[in-house]
Short mmCIF file of C-alpha atoms in Angstrom, two decimals:
data_model
loop_
_atom_site.label_atom_id
_atom_site.label_comp_id
_atom_site.label_asym_id
_atom_site.label_seq_id
_atom_site.Cartn_x
_atom_site.Cartn_y
_atom_site.Cartn_z
CA MET A 1 11.06 -3.05 92.77
CA HIS A 2 9.49 -4.98 89.95
CA GLU A 3 7.40 -7.43 91.97
CA LEU A 4 5.96 -4.85 94.36
CA SER A 5 4.53 -2.65 91.64
CA VAL A 6 2.97 -5.65 89.97
CA VAL A 7 1.52 -7.01 93.20
CA ILE A 8 -0.04 -3.60 93.95
CA GLU A 9 -1.71 -3.89 90.55
CA VAL A 10 -2.94 -7.39 91.44
CA VAL A 11 -4.43 -6.14 94.71
CA LYS A 12 -6.29 -3.35 92.86
CA THR A 13 -7.70 -5.84 90.35
CA VAL A 14 -8.80 -8.27 93.04
CA GLU A 15 -10.42 -5.53 95.14
CA GLU A 16 -12.32 -4.36 92.08
CA PHE A 17 -13.45 -7.91 91.33
CA ALA A 18 -14.54 -8.38 94.96
CA ARG A 19 -16.54 -5.15 94.88
CA GLU A 20 -18.27 -6.13 91.65
CA ASN A 21 -19.14 -9.53 93.08
CA GLY A 22 -20.29 -8.34 96.48
CA VAL A 23 -17.44 -10.00 98.36
CA THR A 24 -16.54 -8.19 101.54
CA ARG A 25 -13.85 -10.41 103.01
CA ILE A 26 -11.24 -12.26 100.99
CA GLY A 27 -9.74 -15.13 102.92
CA LYS A 28 -7.27 -16.27 100.31
CA LEU A 29 -5.90 -15.19 96.97
CA VAL A 30 -4.51 -17.77 94.57
CA LEU A 31 -2.01 -16.67 91.91
CA GLN A 32 -0.53 -18.78 89.13
CA ILE A 33 2.99 -18.03 88.03
CA GLY A 34 4.71 -19.70 85.11
CA GLU A 35 8.26 -20.96 85.52
CA LEU A 36 9.32 -18.81 82.56
CA SER A 37 7.63 -15.64 83.81
CA SER A 38 9.83 -12.82 85.04
CA MET A 39 8.07 -13.02 88.42
CA ILE A 40 9.89 -14.67 91.29
CA PRO A 41 7.37 -16.35 93.63
CA LYS A 42 9.56 -15.79 96.68
CA TYR A 43 9.66 -12.02 96.03
CA ILE A 44 5.94 -11.93 95.42
CA GLU A 45 5.40 -13.55 98.81
CA ASP A 46 7.85 -11.14 100.44
CA CYS A 47 6.22 -7.99 99.13
CA PHE A 48 2.61 -9.15 99.44
CA PRO A 49 2.22 -7.85 103.03
CA CYS A 50 3.38 -4.38 101.91
CA ALA A 51 1.03 -4.38 98.94
CA VAL A 52 -2.06 -5.27 101.00
CA ASP A 53 -1.22 -3.01 103.94
CA GLY A 54 -4.08 -0.59 104.50
CA THR A 55 -6.35 -2.30 101.97
CA SER A 56 -9.37 -4.55 102.43
CA MET A 57 -7.01 -7.47 101.79
CA ALA A 58 -4.75 -6.84 104.78
CA ASP A 59 -5.68 -10.23 106.27
CA THR A 60 -5.86 -12.16 103.02
CA LYS A 61 -3.58 -15.18 102.72
CA LEU A 62 -1.58 -15.67 99.56
CA GLU A 63 -1.14 -18.97 97.74
CA ILE A 64 1.01 -19.36 94.65
CA GLU A 65 0.73 -22.20 92.14
CA ILE A 66 3.63 -22.75 89.79
CA LEU A 67 2.85 -23.59 86.16
CA PRO A 68 5.46 -25.61 84.25
CA GLY A 69 7.57 -23.99 81.55
CA ASN A 70 7.06 -26.42 78.69
CA GLY A 71 8.25 -26.17 75.13
CA ARG A 72 7.91 -28.14 71.91
CA CYS A 73 11.09 -28.87 70.00
CA ARG A 74 10.75 -27.37 66.50
CA PRO A 75 12.99 -29.94 64.75
CA CYS A 76 11.65 -33.16 66.36
CA GLY A 77 8.36 -32.26 68.06
CA GLU A 78 9.31 -33.49 71.55
CA VAL A 79 7.52 -31.70 74.39
CA PHE A 80 9.76 -31.08 77.39
CA ASN A 81 10.31 -28.89 80.43
CA MET A 82 12.40 -25.90 79.36
CA VAL A 83 13.77 -25.20 82.82
CA ALA A 84 14.85 -28.72 83.77
CA ASN A 85 16.47 -29.21 80.36
CA ARG A 86 17.92 -25.69 80.14
CA GLY A 87 16.12 -25.11 76.86
CA ALA A 88 17.73 -28.09 75.07
CA CYS A 89 15.56 -30.90 73.71
CA PRO A 90 16.26 -34.13 75.67
CA ALA A 91 15.44 -36.20 72.56
CA CYS A 92 17.52 -34.55 69.83
CA GLY A 93 19.56 -31.89 71.64
CA ALA A 94 18.30 -28.95 69.57
CA LYS A 95 17.93 -25.59 71.30
CA ASP A 96 15.01 -24.43 69.19
CA ALA A 97 11.75 -24.83 71.02
CA GLU A 98 8.43 -23.08 70.83
CA ILE A 99 7.21 -22.10 74.29
CA LEU A 100 3.88 -23.76 75.08
CA SER A 101 3.39 -22.64 78.65
CA GLY A 102 5.17 -21.01 81.54
CA ARG A 103 4.99 -17.29 80.80
CA GLU A 104 1.67 -16.87 82.60
CA PHE A 105 1.03 -14.65 85.54
CA MET A 106 -2.62 -15.13 86.44
CA ILE A 107 -5.00 -14.28 89.22
CA LYS A 108 -6.66 -17.68 89.51
CA GLU A 109 -9.25 -17.32 92.23
CA ILE A 110 -10.17 -15.90 95.58
CA VAL A 111 -11.74 -17.63 98.53
CA ALA A 112 -14.43 -15.42 100.00
CA CYS A 113 -15.52 -15.84 103.59
CA MET B 1 -16.25 -22.81 110.75
CA ASP B 2 -16.87 -19.93 108.41
CA ALA B 3 -18.82 -20.66 105.26
CA PHE B 4 -16.67 -19.85 102.28
CA LYS B 5 -16.91 -19.89 98.55
CA VAL B 6 -14.34 -19.93 95.82
CA LEU B 7 -14.67 -17.35 93.06
CA GLU B 8 -12.74 -18.00 89.88
CA ILE B 9 -11.13 -14.89 88.46
CA LYS B 10 -8.79 -16.32 85.80
CA LYS B 11 -7.41 -12.96 84.84
CA ASN B 12 -4.04 -12.16 83.43
CA VAL B 13 -2.33 -9.81 85.88
CA TYR B 14 -1.33 -7.48 83.07
CA ASP B 15 -4.93 -7.16 81.81
CA GLY B 16 -5.60 -3.95 83.72
CA ASN B 17 -2.54 -2.23 82.32
CA ASP B 18 -3.14 -3.64 78.85
CA ARG B 19 -6.65 -2.21 78.88
CA ARG B 20 -5.40 1.20 79.96
CA ALA B 21 -2.65 1.04 77.32
CA GLU B 22 -5.22 0.29 74.61
CA SER B 23 -7.37 3.19 75.73
CA LEU B 24 -4.35 5.53 75.73
CA ARG B 25 -3.41 4.33 72.23
CA GLY B 26 -6.98 5.13 71.19
CA SER B 27 -6.89 8.68 72.57
CA LEU B 28 -3.48 9.33 70.98
CA ARG B 29 -4.93 8.08 67.70
CA ARG B 30 -7.85 10.51 67.99
CA ASP B 31 -5.47 13.39 68.76
CA GLY B 32 -3.12 12.37 65.95
CA VAL B 33 -0.14 12.09 68.29
CA PHE B 34 2.33 9.29 67.59
CA MET B 35 4.12 7.98 70.69
CA LEU B 36 7.42 6.14 70.39
CA ASN B 37 8.46 4.00 73.36
CA LEU B 38 12.25 4.16 73.41
CA MET B 39 13.92 1.56 75.61
CA SER B 40 17.45 0.44 76.42
CA SER B 41 19.77 -0.28 79.31
CA PRO B 42 21.19 2.66 81.31
CA GLY B 43 24.04 4.45 79.58
CA SER B 44 23.28 3.29 76.04
CA GLY B 45 23.00 6.89 74.84
CA LYS B 46 19.22 7.31 74.85
CA THR B 47 19.22 11.02 75.61
CA THR B 48 22.01 11.79 73.12
CA THR B 49 20.07 9.80 70.52
CA VAL B 50 16.90 11.72 71.37
CA MET B 51 18.81 15.00 70.90
CA ARG B 52 20.09 13.84 67.50
CA THR B 53 16.61 12.75 66.52
CA ILE B 54 15.18 16.15 67.50
CA GLU B 55 17.82 17.86 65.33
CA ALA B 56 17.10 15.55 62.38
CA LEU B 57 13.33 16.09 62.50
CA ARG B 58 13.31 19.77 63.42
CA GLY B 59 11.00 21.81 61.21
CA GLU B 60 9.22 18.66 59.96
CA LEU B 61 7.55 17.12 62.98
CA ARG B 62 6.43 18.88 66.13
CA LEU B 63 8.04 16.87 68.84
CA GLY B 64 7.68 16.39 72.60
CA VAL B 65 9.72 14.25 74.98
CA LEU B 66 8.80 12.34 78.12
CA GLU B 67 11.90 11.59 80.15
CA ALA B 68 11.44 8.78 82.66
CA ASP B 69 13.97 8.09 85.36
CA ILE B 70 13.98 6.84 88.88
CA ASP B 71 15.31 10.23 90.00
CA SER B 72 16.96 13.50 88.83
CA ASP B 73 16.09 15.83 85.97
CA VAL B 74 19.42 15.92 84.13
CA ASP B 75 17.95 14.36 81.00
CA ALA B 76 14.99 16.72 80.88
CA ARG B 77 17.31 19.71 81.29
CA THR B 78 19.44 18.48 78.41
CA VAL B 79 16.42 18.09 76.15
CA ALA B 80 14.85 21.39 77.30
CA GLY B 81 18.07 23.09 76.21
CA SER B 82 17.15 22.27 72.63
CA GLY B 83 13.88 24.20 72.93
CA THR B 84 11.78 21.02 72.78
CA ARG B 85 8.74 20.54 74.98
CA VAL B 86 9.77 18.05 77.66
CA ILE B 87 8.61 16.71 80.99
CA GLN B 88 10.52 14.60 83.50
CA LEU B 89 8.74 11.64 85.06
CA HIS B 90 10.01 10.08 88.25
CA SER B 91 9.07 6.47 88.70
CA GLY B 92 10.02 6.59 92.38
CA GLY B 93 12.10 3.44 92.27
CA MET B 94 9.94 1.52 89.87
CA CYS B 95 11.88 -0.14 87.10
CA HIS B 96 9.39 0.39 84.29
CA LEU B 97 6.61 2.75 83.26
CA THR B 98 2.98 1.73 83.11
CA ALA B 99 0.26 3.01 80.80
CA ASP B 100 -1.12 5.15 83.66
CA MET B 101 2.23 6.83 84.19
CA ALA B 102 2.57 7.48 80.47
CA ARG B 103 -0.88 9.07 80.42
CA GLN B 104 -0.04 11.29 83.39
CA GLY B 105 3.17 12.30 81.65
CA LEU B 106 1.33 13.14 78.43
CA ASP B 107 -1.24 15.16 80.38
CA GLY B 108 1.57 17.07 82.07
CA LEU B 109 3.40 17.62 78.80
CA GLY B 110 0.30 18.71 76.88
CA THR B 111 0.11 17.03 73.49
CA ASP B 112 -1.85 19.73 71.62
CA GLY B 113 -0.09 20.59 68.39
CA LEU B 114 2.41 17.72 68.65
CA ASP B 115 2.96 15.06 65.98
CA LEU B 116 5.39 12.88 67.85
CA VAL B 117 6.16 12.18 71.48
CA ILE B 118 9.26 10.21 72.35
CA LEU B 119 8.88 8.40 75.65
CA GLU B 120 12.36 7.73 76.97
CA ASN B 121 11.62 4.77 79.18
CA ILE B 122 13.60 3.78 82.25
CA GLY B 123 16.98 2.25 81.50
CA ASN B 124 16.21 -1.45 81.81
CA LEU B 125 16.08 -4.31 79.29
CA ILE B 126 13.78 -6.56 81.27
CA CYS B 127 10.32 -5.47 82.37
CA THR B 128 10.10 -2.38 80.16
CA ALA B 129 9.68 -4.92 77.35
CA GLU B 130 6.76 -6.59 79.10
CA VAL B 131 4.68 -3.59 80.04
CA ASP B 132 2.56 -1.95 77.35
CA VAL B 133 2.63 1.84 77.77
CA GLY B 134 0.21 2.57 74.94
CA ALA B 135 2.86 3.58 72.40
CA SER B 136 2.26 3.56 68.66
CA ARG B 137 5.67 1.97 67.96
CA SER B 138 8.63 0.87 70.05
CA ALA B 139 12.35 1.06 69.53
CA MET B 140 15.37 0.09 71.55
CA ILE B 141 19.02 1.01 71.66
CA LEU B 142 21.82 -1.48 72.14
CA SER B 143 25.20 0.19 72.47
CA VAL B 144 28.48 -1.34 71.35
CA PRO B 145 30.11 -1.50 74.83
CA GLU B 146 27.22 -3.63 76.13
CA GLY B 147 28.21 -6.52 73.88
CA ASP B 148 26.70 -8.38 70.94
CA ASP B 149 25.31 -11.15 73.16
CA LYS B 150 22.47 -9.05 74.59
CA PRO B 151 19.80 -10.36 72.18
CA LEU B 152 20.56 -13.82 73.57
CA LYS B 153 20.40 -12.67 77.17
CA TYR B 154 17.35 -10.39 77.01
CA PRO B 155 15.34 -11.95 74.18
CA MET B 156 11.93 -10.49 75.00
CA MET B 157 12.95 -6.90 74.35
CA PHE B 158 14.57 -7.79 71.02
CA GLU B 159 11.58 -9.94 70.02
CA ARG B 160 9.09 -7.11 70.46
CA VAL B 161 10.58 -3.87 69.15
CA ASP B 162 9.87 -2.34 65.75
CA ALA B 163 13.34 -0.85 65.45
CA LEU B 164 16.75 -1.54 66.95
CA LEU B 165 19.43 1.14 67.05
CA ILE B 166 22.97 -0.11 67.48
CA ASN B 167 24.59 2.96 69.02
CA LYS B 168 28.21 4.03 69.61
CA ILE B 169 29.49 2.48 66.38
CA ASP B 170 32.25 5.10 66.53
CA ALA B 171 33.70 2.91 69.32
CA LEU B 172 33.58 -0.37 67.37
CA SER B 173 37.36 -0.65 67.09
CA LEU B 174 37.67 -0.71 70.90
CA PHE B 175 35.28 -3.59 71.49
CA ASP B 176 34.76 -7.13 70.28
CA PHE B 177 31.31 -6.34 68.97
CA ASP B 178 30.06 -8.15 65.90
CA ILE B 179 27.30 -6.12 64.23
CA GLU B 180 26.54 -8.90 61.76
CA ALA B 181 26.05 -11.38 64.61
CA VAL B 182 23.56 -9.01 66.27
CA LYS B 183 21.67 -8.56 63.01
CA GLU B 184 21.51 -12.31 62.50
CA ARG B 185 20.36 -12.99 66.07
CA VAL B 186 17.73 -10.28 66.06
CA THR B 187 16.42 -11.12 62.61
CA ALA B 188 16.02 -14.76 63.65
CA MET B 189 13.80 -13.83 66.61
CA ASN B 190 12.11 -10.76 65.12
CA PRO B 191 12.20 -10.65 61.31
CA LYS B 192 10.19 -7.41 61.19
CA ALA B 193 12.64 -5.37 63.28
CA ARG B 194 14.50 -2.66 61.37
CA ILE B 195 18.12 -2.33 62.45
CA PHE B 196 20.05 0.95 62.33
CA PRO B 197 23.75 1.16 63.27
CA ILE B 198 24.30 4.73 64.47
CA SER B 199 26.63 6.96 66.39
CA ALA B 200 24.67 9.54 68.34
CA LYS B 201 28.02 11.18 69.03
CA THR B 202 29.20 11.70 65.44
CA GLY B 203 25.75 11.60 63.82
CA GLU B 204 26.61 8.65 61.57
CA GLY B 205 23.53 6.64 60.60
CA VAL B 206 21.13 9.05 62.33
CA ALA B 207 19.62 10.18 59.00
CA GLU B 208 18.50 6.60 58.17
CA TRP B 209 16.93 6.21 61.61
CA ALA B 210 15.19 9.59 61.31
CA ASP B 211 13.89 8.56 57.86
CA TRP B 212 12.35 5.45 59.34
CA LEU B 213 10.78 7.36 62.21
CA ARG B 214 9.45 10.07 59.90
CA SER B 215 7.84 7.44 57.63
CA ALA B 216 6.50 5.53 60.62
CA VAL B 217 4.78 8.68 61.90
CA ARG B 218 3.41 9.57 58.46
CA ASP B 219 2.18 6.04 57.70
CA TRP B 220 0.53 5.88 61.09
CA LYS B 221 -1.18 9.24 60.60
CA ARG B 222 -2.49 8.13 57.24
CA ALA B 223 -3.73 4.74 58.45
#
């Protein structure tokens, strides 16, 4: 499954970061996922318990922030949400936009206790 | 209440893999081994194309193959039958390979004396495009029965590859597949992509593809 393998990678990265920074207990992990990323937040949440099982993050809570998938229309310059408008510019109707944001998949922060 | 503190990480999740991919690319560069990441959906004719490519480059480039699948070794057996060095990787259900898995595969294969390794990635048009495996160049196969609309449906793969093979052109008369439309769509999103219509079954177009690959390996070795 796509999400599980990626979340396992996230857990490894966070554990490494925690070790380097002398953090022993991670209370919460905050991820940022763009609306245009191939990651489905619901699936990430579902597989998180499996990914942290047996690690130092077994009790860590997961929080996901969604980043908007925005684009700029190449013909007219309008900035709009790609998802809500199904990729079509609400001002001129063109389907030719440059993606500004929304493909991210970031580890934002951890809350150490 | 527990005292707590927030530590900002701000790291792209793919950073770890990207780093490992870069380091693998570096070691392949030092060893002079060119790795081609070959991607496509299942059933596009990857293994048949690999066999044709082996035939076309035999005697010129010393070639190895990494076969990646979720399970089975049918592809590796097919390739081994041609006398080529091959190893089968099992992803164990994972839908794409990572740089770590590619490195393990290369270690298992043994790259000494090889010029070119073809990594036949898992049949999947989605996340294989996103995950850097450390290859020198990437190529994909789109086969005629899949339809000419695939560049519209799976843009990321088509945006990123260096070469696109349109396979099974011997079956064009059976399908409503417009090669020109594919070329137009792909060129619009990825002007650098070289496009080769081929039939791995009859061998049509394979020479042009092999020429490109041969030059890509030589140019890379010289660089």
